[in-house]
mmCIF file of C-alpha atoms in Angstrom:
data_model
loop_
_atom_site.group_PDB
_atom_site.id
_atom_site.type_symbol
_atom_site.label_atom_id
_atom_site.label_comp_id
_atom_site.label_asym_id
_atom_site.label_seq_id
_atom_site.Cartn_x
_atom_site.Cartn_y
_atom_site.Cartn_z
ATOM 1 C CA UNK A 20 27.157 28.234 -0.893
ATOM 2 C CA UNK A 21 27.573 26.134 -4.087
ATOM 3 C CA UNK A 22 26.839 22.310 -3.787
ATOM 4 C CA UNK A 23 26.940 19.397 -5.837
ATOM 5 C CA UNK A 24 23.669 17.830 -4.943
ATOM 6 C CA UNK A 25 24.115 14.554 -3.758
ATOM 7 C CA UNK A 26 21.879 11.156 -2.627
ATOM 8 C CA UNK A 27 21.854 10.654 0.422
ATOM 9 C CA UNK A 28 19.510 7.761 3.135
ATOM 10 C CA UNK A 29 18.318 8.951 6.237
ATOM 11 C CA UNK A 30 17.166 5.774 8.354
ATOM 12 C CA UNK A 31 14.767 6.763 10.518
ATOM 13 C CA UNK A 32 11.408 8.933 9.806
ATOM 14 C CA UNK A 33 10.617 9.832 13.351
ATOM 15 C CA UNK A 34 10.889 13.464 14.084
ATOM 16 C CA UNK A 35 14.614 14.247 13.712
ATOM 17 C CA UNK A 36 15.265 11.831 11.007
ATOM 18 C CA UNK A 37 12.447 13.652 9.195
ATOM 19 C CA UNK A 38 13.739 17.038 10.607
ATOM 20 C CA UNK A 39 17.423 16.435 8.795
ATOM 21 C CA UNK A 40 16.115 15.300 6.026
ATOM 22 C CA UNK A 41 14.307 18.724 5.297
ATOM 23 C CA UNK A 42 18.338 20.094 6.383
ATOM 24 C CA UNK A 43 19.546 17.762 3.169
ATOM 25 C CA UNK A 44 16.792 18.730 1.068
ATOM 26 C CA UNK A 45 16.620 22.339 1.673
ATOM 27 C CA UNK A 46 20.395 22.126 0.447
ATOM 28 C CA UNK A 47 19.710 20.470 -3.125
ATOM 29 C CA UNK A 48 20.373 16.581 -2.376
ATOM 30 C CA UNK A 49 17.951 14.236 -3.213
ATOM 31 C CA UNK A 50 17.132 12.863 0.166
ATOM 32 C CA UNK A 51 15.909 8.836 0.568
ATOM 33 C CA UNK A 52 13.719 8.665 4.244
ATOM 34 C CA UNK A 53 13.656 5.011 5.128
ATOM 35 C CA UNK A 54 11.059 3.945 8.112
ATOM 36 C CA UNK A 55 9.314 0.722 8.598
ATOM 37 C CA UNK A 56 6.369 1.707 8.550
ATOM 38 C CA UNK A 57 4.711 1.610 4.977
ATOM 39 C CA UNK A 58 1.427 3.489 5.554
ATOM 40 C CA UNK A 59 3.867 6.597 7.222
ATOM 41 C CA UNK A 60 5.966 6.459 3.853
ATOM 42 C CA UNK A 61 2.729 6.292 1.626
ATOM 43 C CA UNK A 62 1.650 9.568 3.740
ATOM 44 C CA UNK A 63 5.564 11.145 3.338
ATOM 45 C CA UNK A 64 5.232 10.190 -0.714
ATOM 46 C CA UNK A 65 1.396 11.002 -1.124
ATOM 47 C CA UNK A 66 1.151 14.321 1.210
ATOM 48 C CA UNK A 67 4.521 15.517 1.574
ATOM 49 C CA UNK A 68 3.887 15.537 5.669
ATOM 50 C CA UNK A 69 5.003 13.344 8.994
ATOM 51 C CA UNK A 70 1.885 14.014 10.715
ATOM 52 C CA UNK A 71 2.986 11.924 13.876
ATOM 53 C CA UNK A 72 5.761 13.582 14.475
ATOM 54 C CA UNK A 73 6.024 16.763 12.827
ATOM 55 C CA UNK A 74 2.407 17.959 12.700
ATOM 56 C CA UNK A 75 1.286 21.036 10.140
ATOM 57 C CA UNK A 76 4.717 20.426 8.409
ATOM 58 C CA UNK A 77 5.046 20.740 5.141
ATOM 59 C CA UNK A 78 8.365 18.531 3.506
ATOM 60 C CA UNK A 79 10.410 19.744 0.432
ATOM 61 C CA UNK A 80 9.762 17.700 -2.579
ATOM 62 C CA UNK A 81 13.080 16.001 -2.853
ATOM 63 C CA UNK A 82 12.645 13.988 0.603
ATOM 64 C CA UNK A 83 10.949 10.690 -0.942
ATOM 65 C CA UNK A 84 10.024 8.104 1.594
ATOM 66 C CA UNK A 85 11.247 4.499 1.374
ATOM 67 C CA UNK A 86 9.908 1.795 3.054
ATOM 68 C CA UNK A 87 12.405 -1.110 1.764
ATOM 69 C CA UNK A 88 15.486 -0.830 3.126
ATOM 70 C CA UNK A 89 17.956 -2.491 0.583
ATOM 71 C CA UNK A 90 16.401 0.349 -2.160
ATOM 72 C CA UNK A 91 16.910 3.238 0.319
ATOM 73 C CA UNK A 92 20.742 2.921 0.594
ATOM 74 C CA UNK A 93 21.319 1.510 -2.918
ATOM 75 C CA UNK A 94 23.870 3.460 -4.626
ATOM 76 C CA UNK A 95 24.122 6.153 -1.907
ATOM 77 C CA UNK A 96 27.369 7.271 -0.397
ATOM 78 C CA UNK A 97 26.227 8.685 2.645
ATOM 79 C CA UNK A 98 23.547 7.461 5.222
ATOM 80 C CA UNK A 99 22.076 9.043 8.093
ATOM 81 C CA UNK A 100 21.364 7.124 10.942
ATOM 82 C CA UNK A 101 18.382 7.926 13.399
ATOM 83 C CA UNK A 102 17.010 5.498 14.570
ATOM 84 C CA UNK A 103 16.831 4.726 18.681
ATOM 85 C CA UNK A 104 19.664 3.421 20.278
ATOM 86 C CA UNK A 105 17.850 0.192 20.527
ATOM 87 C CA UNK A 106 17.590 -0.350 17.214
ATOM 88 C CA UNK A 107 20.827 0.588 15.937
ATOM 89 C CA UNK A 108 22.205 -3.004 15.679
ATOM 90 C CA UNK A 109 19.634 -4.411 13.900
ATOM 91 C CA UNK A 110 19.468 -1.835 11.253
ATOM 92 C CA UNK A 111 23.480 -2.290 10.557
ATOM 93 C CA UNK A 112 22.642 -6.014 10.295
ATOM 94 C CA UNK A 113 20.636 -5.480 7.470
ATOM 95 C CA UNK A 114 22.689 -2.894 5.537
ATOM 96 C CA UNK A 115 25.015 -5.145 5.680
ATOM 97 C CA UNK A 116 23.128 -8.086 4.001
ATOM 98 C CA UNK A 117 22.033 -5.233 1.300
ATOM 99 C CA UNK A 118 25.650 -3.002 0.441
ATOM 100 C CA UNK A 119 29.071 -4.433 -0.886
ATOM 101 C CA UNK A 120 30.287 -0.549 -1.203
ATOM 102 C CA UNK A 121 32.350 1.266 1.223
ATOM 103 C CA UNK A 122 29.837 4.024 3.138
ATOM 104 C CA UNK A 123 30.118 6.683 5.597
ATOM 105 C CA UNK A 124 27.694 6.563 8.522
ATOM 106 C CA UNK A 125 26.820 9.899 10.274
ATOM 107 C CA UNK A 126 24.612 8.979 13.188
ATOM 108 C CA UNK A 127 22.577 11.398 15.292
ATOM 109 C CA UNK A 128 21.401 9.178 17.793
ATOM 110 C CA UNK A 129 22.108 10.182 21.443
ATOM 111 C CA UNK A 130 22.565 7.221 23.462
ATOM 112 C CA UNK A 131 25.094 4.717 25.614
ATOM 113 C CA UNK A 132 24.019 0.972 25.277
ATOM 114 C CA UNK A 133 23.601 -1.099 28.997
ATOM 115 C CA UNK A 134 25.917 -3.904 29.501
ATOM 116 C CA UNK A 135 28.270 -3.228 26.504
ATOM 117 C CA UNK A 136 28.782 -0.017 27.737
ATOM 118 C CA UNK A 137 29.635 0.905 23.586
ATOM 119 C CA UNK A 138 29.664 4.459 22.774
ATOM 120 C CA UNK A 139 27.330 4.335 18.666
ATOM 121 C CA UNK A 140 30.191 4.517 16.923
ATOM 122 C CA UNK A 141 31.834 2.009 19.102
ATOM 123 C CA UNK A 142 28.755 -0.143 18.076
ATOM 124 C CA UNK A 143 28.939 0.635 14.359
ATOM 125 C CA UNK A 144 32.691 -0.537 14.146
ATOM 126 C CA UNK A 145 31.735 -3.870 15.934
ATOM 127 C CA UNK A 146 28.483 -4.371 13.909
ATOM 128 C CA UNK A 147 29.771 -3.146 10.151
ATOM 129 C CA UNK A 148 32.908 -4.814 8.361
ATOM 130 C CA UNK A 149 35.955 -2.864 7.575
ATOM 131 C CA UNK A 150 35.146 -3.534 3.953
ATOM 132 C CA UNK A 151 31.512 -1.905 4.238
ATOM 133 C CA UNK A 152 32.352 0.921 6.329
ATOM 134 C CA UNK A 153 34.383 3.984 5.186
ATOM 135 C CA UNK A 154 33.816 6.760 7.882
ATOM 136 C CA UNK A 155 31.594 7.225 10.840
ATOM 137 C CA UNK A 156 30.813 10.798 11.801
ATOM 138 C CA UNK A 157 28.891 12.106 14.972
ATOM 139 C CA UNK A 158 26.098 14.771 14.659
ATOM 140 C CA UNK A 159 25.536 16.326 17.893
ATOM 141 C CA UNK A 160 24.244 19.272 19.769
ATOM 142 C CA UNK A 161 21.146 21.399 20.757
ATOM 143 C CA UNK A 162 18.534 20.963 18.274
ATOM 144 C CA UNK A 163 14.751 20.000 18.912
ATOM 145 C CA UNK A 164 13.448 18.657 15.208
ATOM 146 C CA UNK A 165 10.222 20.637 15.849
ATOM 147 C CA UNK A 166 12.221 23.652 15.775
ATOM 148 C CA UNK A 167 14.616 22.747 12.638
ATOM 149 C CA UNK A 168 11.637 21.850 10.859
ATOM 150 C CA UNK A 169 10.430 25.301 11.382
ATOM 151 C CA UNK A 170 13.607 26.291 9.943
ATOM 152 C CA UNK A 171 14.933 28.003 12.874
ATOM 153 C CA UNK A 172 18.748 29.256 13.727
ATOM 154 C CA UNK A 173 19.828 26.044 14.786
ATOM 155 C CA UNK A 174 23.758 25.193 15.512
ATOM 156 C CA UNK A 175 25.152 21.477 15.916
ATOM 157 C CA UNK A 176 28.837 20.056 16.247
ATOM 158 C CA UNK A 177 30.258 17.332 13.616
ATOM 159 C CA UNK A 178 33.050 15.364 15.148
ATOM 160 C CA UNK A 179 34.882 12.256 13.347
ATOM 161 C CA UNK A 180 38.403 10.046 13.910
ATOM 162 C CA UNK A 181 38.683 11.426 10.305
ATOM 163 C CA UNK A 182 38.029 15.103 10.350
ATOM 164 C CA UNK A 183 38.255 15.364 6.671
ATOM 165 C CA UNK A 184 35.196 12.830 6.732
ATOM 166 C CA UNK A 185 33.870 15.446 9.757
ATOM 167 C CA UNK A 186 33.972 18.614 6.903
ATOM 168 C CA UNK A 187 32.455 17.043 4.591
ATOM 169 C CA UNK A 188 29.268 15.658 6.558
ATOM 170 C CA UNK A 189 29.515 19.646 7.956
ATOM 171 C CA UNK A 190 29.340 20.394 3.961
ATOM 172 C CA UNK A 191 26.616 18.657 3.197
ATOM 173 C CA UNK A 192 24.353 19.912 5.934
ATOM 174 C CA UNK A 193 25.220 23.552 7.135
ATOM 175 C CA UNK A 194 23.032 26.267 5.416
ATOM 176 C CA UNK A 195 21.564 29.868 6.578
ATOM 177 C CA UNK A 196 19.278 28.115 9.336
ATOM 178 C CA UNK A 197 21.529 24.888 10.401
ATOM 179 C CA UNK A 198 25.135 26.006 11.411
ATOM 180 C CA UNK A 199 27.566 22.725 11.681
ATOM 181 C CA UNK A 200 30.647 23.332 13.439
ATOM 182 C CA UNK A 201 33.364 20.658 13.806
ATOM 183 C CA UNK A 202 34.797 19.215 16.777
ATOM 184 C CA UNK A 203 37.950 16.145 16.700
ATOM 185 C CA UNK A 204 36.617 15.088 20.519
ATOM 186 C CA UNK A 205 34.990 12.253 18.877
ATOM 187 C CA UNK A 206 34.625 10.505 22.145
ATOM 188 C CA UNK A 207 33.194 14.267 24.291
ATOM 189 C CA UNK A 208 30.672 14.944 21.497
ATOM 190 C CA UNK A 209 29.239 11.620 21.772
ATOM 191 C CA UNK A 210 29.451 11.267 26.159
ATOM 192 C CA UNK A 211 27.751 14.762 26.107
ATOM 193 C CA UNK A 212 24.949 13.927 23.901
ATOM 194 C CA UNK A 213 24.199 10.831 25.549
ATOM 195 C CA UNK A 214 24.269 11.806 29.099
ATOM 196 C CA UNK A 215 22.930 15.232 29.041
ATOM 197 C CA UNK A 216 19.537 13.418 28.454
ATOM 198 C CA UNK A 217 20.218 11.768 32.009
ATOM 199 C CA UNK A 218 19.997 15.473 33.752
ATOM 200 C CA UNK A 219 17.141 16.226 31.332
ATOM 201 C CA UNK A 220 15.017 13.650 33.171
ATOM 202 C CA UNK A 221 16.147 14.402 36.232
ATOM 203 C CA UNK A 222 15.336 18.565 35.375
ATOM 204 C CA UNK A 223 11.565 16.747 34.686
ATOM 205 C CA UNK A 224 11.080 15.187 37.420
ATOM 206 C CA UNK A 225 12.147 18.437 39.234
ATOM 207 C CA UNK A 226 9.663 20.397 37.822
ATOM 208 C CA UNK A 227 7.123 17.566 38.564
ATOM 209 C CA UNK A 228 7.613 17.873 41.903
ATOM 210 C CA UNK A 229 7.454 21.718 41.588
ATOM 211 C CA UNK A 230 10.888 22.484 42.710
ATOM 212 C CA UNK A 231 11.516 25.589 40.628
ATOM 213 C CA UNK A 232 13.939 27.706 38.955
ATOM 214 C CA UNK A 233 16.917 27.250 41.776
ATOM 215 C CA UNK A 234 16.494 23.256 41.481
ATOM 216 C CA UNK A 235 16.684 23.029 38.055
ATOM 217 C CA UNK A 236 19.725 25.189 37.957
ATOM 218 C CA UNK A 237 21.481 23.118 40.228
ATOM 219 C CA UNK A 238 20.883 19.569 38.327
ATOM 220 C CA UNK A 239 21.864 21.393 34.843
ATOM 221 C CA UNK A 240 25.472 23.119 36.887
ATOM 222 C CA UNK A 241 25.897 19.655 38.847
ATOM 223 C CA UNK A 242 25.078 17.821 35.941
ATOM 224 C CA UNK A 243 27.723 19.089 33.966
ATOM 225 C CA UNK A 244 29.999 18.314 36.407
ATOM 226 C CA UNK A 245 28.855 15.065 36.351
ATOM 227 C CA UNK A 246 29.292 14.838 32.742
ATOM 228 C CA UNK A 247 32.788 16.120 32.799
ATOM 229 C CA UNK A 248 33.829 13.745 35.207
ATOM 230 C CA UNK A 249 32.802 10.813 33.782
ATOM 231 C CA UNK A 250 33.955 11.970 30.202
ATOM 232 C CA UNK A 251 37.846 12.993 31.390
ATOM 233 C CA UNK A 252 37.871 9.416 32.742
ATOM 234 C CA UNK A 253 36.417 7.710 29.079
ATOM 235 C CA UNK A 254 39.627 10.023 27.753
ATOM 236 C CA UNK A 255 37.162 13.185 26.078
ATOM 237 C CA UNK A 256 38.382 16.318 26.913
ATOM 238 C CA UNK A 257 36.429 18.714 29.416
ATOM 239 C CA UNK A 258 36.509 21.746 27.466
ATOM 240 C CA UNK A 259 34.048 20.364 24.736
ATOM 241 C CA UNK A 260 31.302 19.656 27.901
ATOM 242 C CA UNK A 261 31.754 23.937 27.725
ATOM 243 C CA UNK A 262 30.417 23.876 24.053
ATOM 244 C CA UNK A 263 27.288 22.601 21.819
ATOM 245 C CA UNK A 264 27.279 19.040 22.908
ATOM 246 C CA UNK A 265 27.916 19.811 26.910
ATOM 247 C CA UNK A 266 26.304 22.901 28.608
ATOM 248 C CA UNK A 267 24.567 23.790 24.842
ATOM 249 C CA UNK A 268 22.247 20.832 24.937
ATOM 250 C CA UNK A 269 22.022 20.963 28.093
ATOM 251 C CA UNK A 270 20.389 24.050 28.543
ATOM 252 C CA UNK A 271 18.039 23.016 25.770
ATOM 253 C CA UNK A 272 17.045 19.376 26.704
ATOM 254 C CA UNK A 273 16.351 20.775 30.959
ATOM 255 C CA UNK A 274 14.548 23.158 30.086
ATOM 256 C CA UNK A 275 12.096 22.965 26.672
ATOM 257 C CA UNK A 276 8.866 21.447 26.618
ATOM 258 C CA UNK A 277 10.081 19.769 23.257
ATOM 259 C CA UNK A 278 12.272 17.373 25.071
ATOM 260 C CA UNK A 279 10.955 14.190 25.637
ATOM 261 C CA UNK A 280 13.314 13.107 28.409
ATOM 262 C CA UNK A 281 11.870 16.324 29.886
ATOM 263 C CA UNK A 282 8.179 15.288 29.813
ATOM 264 C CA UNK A 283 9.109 12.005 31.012
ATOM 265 C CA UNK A 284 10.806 12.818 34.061
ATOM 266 C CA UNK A 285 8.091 15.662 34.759
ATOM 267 C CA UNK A 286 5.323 13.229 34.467
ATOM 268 C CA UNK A 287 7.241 10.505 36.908
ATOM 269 C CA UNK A 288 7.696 13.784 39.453
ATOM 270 C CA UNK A 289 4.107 14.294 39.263
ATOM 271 C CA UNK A 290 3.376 10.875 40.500
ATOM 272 C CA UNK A 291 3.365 7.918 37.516
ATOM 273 C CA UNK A 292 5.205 4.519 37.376
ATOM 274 C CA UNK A 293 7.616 4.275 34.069
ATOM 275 C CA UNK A 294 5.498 2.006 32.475
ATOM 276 C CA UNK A 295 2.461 4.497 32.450
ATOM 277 C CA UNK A 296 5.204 7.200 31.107
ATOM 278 C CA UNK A 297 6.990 5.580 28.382
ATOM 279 C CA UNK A 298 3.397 4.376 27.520
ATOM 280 C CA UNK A 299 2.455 8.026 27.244
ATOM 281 C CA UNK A 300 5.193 8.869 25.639
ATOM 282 C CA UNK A 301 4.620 6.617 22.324
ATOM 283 C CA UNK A 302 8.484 7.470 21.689
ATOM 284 C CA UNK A 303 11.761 6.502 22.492
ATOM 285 C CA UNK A 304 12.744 8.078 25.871
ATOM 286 C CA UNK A 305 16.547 7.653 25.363
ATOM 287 C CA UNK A 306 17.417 8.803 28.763
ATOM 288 C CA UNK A 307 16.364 5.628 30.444
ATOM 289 C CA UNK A 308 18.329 3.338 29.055
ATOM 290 C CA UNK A 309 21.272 5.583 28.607
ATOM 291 C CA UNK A 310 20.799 6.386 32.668
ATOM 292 C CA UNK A 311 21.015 2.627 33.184
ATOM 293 C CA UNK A 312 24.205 2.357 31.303
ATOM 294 C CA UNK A 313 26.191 5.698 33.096
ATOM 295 C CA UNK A 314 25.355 4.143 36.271
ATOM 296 C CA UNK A 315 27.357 1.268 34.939
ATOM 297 C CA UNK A 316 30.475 3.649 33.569
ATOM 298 C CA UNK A 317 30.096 5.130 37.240
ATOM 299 C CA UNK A 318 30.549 2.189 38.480
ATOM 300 C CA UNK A 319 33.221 0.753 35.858
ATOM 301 C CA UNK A 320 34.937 4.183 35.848
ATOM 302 C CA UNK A 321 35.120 4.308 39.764
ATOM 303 C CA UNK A 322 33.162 7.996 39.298
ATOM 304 C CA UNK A 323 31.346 9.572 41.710
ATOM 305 C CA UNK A 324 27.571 10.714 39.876
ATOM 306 C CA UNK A 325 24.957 11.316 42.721
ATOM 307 C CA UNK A 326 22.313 12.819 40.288
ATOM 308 C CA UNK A 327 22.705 9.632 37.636
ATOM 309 C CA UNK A 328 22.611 7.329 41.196
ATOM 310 C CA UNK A 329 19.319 8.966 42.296
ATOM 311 C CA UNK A 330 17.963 8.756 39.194
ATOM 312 C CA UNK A 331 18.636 5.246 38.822
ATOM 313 C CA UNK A 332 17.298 4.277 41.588
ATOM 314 C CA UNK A 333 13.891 6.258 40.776
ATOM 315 C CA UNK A 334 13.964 4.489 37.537
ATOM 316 C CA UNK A 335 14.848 0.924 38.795
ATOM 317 C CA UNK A 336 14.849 0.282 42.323
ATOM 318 C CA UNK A 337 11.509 2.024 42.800
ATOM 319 C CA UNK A 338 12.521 4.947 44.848
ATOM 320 C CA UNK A 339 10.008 8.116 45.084
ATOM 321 C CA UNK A 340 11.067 11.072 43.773
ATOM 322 C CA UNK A 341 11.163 13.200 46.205
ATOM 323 C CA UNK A 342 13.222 10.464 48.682
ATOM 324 C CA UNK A 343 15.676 10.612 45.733
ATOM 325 C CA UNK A 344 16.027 14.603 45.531
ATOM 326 C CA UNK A 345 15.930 14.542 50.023
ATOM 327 C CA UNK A 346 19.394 11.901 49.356
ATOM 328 C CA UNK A 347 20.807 14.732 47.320
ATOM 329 C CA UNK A 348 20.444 17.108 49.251
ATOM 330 C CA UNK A 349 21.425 15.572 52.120
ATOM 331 C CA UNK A 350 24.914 14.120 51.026
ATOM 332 C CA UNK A 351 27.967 15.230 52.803
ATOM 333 C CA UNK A 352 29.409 18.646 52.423
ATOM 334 C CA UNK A 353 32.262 19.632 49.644
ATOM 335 C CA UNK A 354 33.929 22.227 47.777
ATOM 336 C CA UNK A 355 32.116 22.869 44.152
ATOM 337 C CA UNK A 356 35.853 23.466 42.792
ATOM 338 C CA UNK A 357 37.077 20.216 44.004
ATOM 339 C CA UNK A 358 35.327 18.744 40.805
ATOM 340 C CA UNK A 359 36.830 21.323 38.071
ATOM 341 C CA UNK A 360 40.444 20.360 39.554
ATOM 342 C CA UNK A 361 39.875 16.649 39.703
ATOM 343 C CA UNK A 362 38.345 17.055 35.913
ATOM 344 C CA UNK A 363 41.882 18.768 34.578
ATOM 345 C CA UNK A 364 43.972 16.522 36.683
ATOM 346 C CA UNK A 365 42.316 13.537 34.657
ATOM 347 C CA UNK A 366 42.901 15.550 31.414
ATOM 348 C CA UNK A 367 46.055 16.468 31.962
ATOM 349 C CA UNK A 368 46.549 12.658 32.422
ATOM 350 C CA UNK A 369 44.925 11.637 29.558
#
């Protein structure tokens, strides 16, 4: 398809900052890759590669790395923003000393913050002034950045309050490898892709433990439900847990070796603390703190979520692993289609 090529800032040069930034380039718009580290944006400028996190890739010329902020997002329209949950505050704080134009914010972070219990783009409205802050749109779905770099048939969901702001962010990525389909359930894309990284680490810790093919299944299936549940009650609507950002991602997060929540969980199932994981790890683990926070929303929500409970309590209240998976199993009997009717009862609510 025909596009104007546009500039666009991606904030964030870990690996799927990096990854959609190939997306933009591959399409013809001069993409700006912001990171704060200056000797990883010499490399990005000098070598065209991301060695740390997308080793034996090569990156199109028109990704340039930035490492000052204020000249990454000067004059650009559109930012991408991928940075970790964690960080997601602090980065607004500073675009907002930097811009006095209007932008629209697509972020592709997958996350829920503890305490605040704020969706991203819940955080984004709080954090950026009406002024500075023309859309926000949601990228979502399964999609490992080692495998988009690699250019491989990839689909994702776009969701926005605005969907005209949702087409055009689907526009400017979506190309023969990277399918971008829309989705208005603003509020499901965004619950999906934060908590399916929950049952990721709990599919991990699974396979730690050396639990199989029947286990796994059975976190991923009661995960979902779990997902559902909690979503209906946030006002999302269960049929988009049945798409790319629900049973999509996943499928993809439980069960590839590219998933970090994955390793993470798998190494605390074969024996180590947290702090030896996410020390291991040398990235963001998302699921942790996002497990931390849907124990909350159970809790806030009144929602039943035994897998997000056990997990928690492996994660926090030093439980073992195994302890955690014998509570499961051992919970009181019920009907598996008690859930689905409670989940369209709430809908039908909503």
């Amino acid at each position: 398809m025909e596009r104007k090529p546009k500039d666009v800032a991606v904030l964030g040069a870990g690996s799927w900052g990096t990854a959609l930034a190939m997306v933009l380039a591959d399409n013809g718009h001069h993409t700006r890759l912001w990171g704060h580290n200056p000797v990883q944006i010499e490399e990005i400028n000098r070598s065209q590669t991301n060695q740390k996190y997308l080793p034996n890739i090569s990156l199109p010329k028109l990704v340039i790395g930035y490492s000052d902020l204020s000249e990454a997002i000067n004059e650009v329209e559109t930012i991408i923003l991928a940075v970790p949950t964690k960080a997601i505050r602090e980065v607004l704080k500073k675009i907002v000393q930097f811009r006095k134009e209007p932008l629209t914010i697509v972020h592709v972070s997958k996350g829920i913050e503890p305490d605040t219990l704020l969706r991203i783009s819940e955080m984004i409205e709080e954090e950026m002034p009406l002024g500075l802050l023309k859309d926000i749109v949601v990228l979502s779905g399964p999609s490992h950045a080692e495998e988009v770099s690699l250019r491989h048939p990839t689909t994702v969901t776009v969701s926005a309050k605005n969907m005209e702001a949702a087409e055009q962010i689907q526009d400017l990525f979506i190309n023969q490898n990277f399918r971008v389909y829309t989705n208005p359930d603003l509020v499901g894309v965004e619950i999906g892709g934060a908590l399916k990284n929950i049952i990721a680490l709990a599919a991990g810790i699974s396979d730690g433990l050396g639990y199989g093919d029947n286990a796994k299944a059975a976190l991923i299936t009661r995960g979902l439900a779990e997902i559902a549940r909690l979503g209906a009650k946030m006002g999302a609507r269960p049929l988009t847990f049945s798409g790319l950002t629900g049973i999509g991602d996943l499928i993809v997060t439980c069960t590839s070796v590219h998933s970090r929540n994955w390793r993470a969980g798998n190494m605390l199932g074969k024996g180590h603390n947290l702090e030896e994981v996410l020390d291991k790890m040398g990235m963001v683990v998302e699921g942790v703190r996002t497990t931390k926070a849907a124990y909350q929303l159970a809790e806030k929500y009144d929602v039943k979520m035994p897998i997000t409970t056990a997990l928690y309590g492996i994660l926090f209240s030093g439980i073992e692993p195994k302890d955690a998976v014998d509570g499961l199993m051992k919970r009181r009997k019920t009907h598996e289609m008690e859930d689905l009717a409670d989940i369209l009862s709430l809908n039908s609510a909503n």
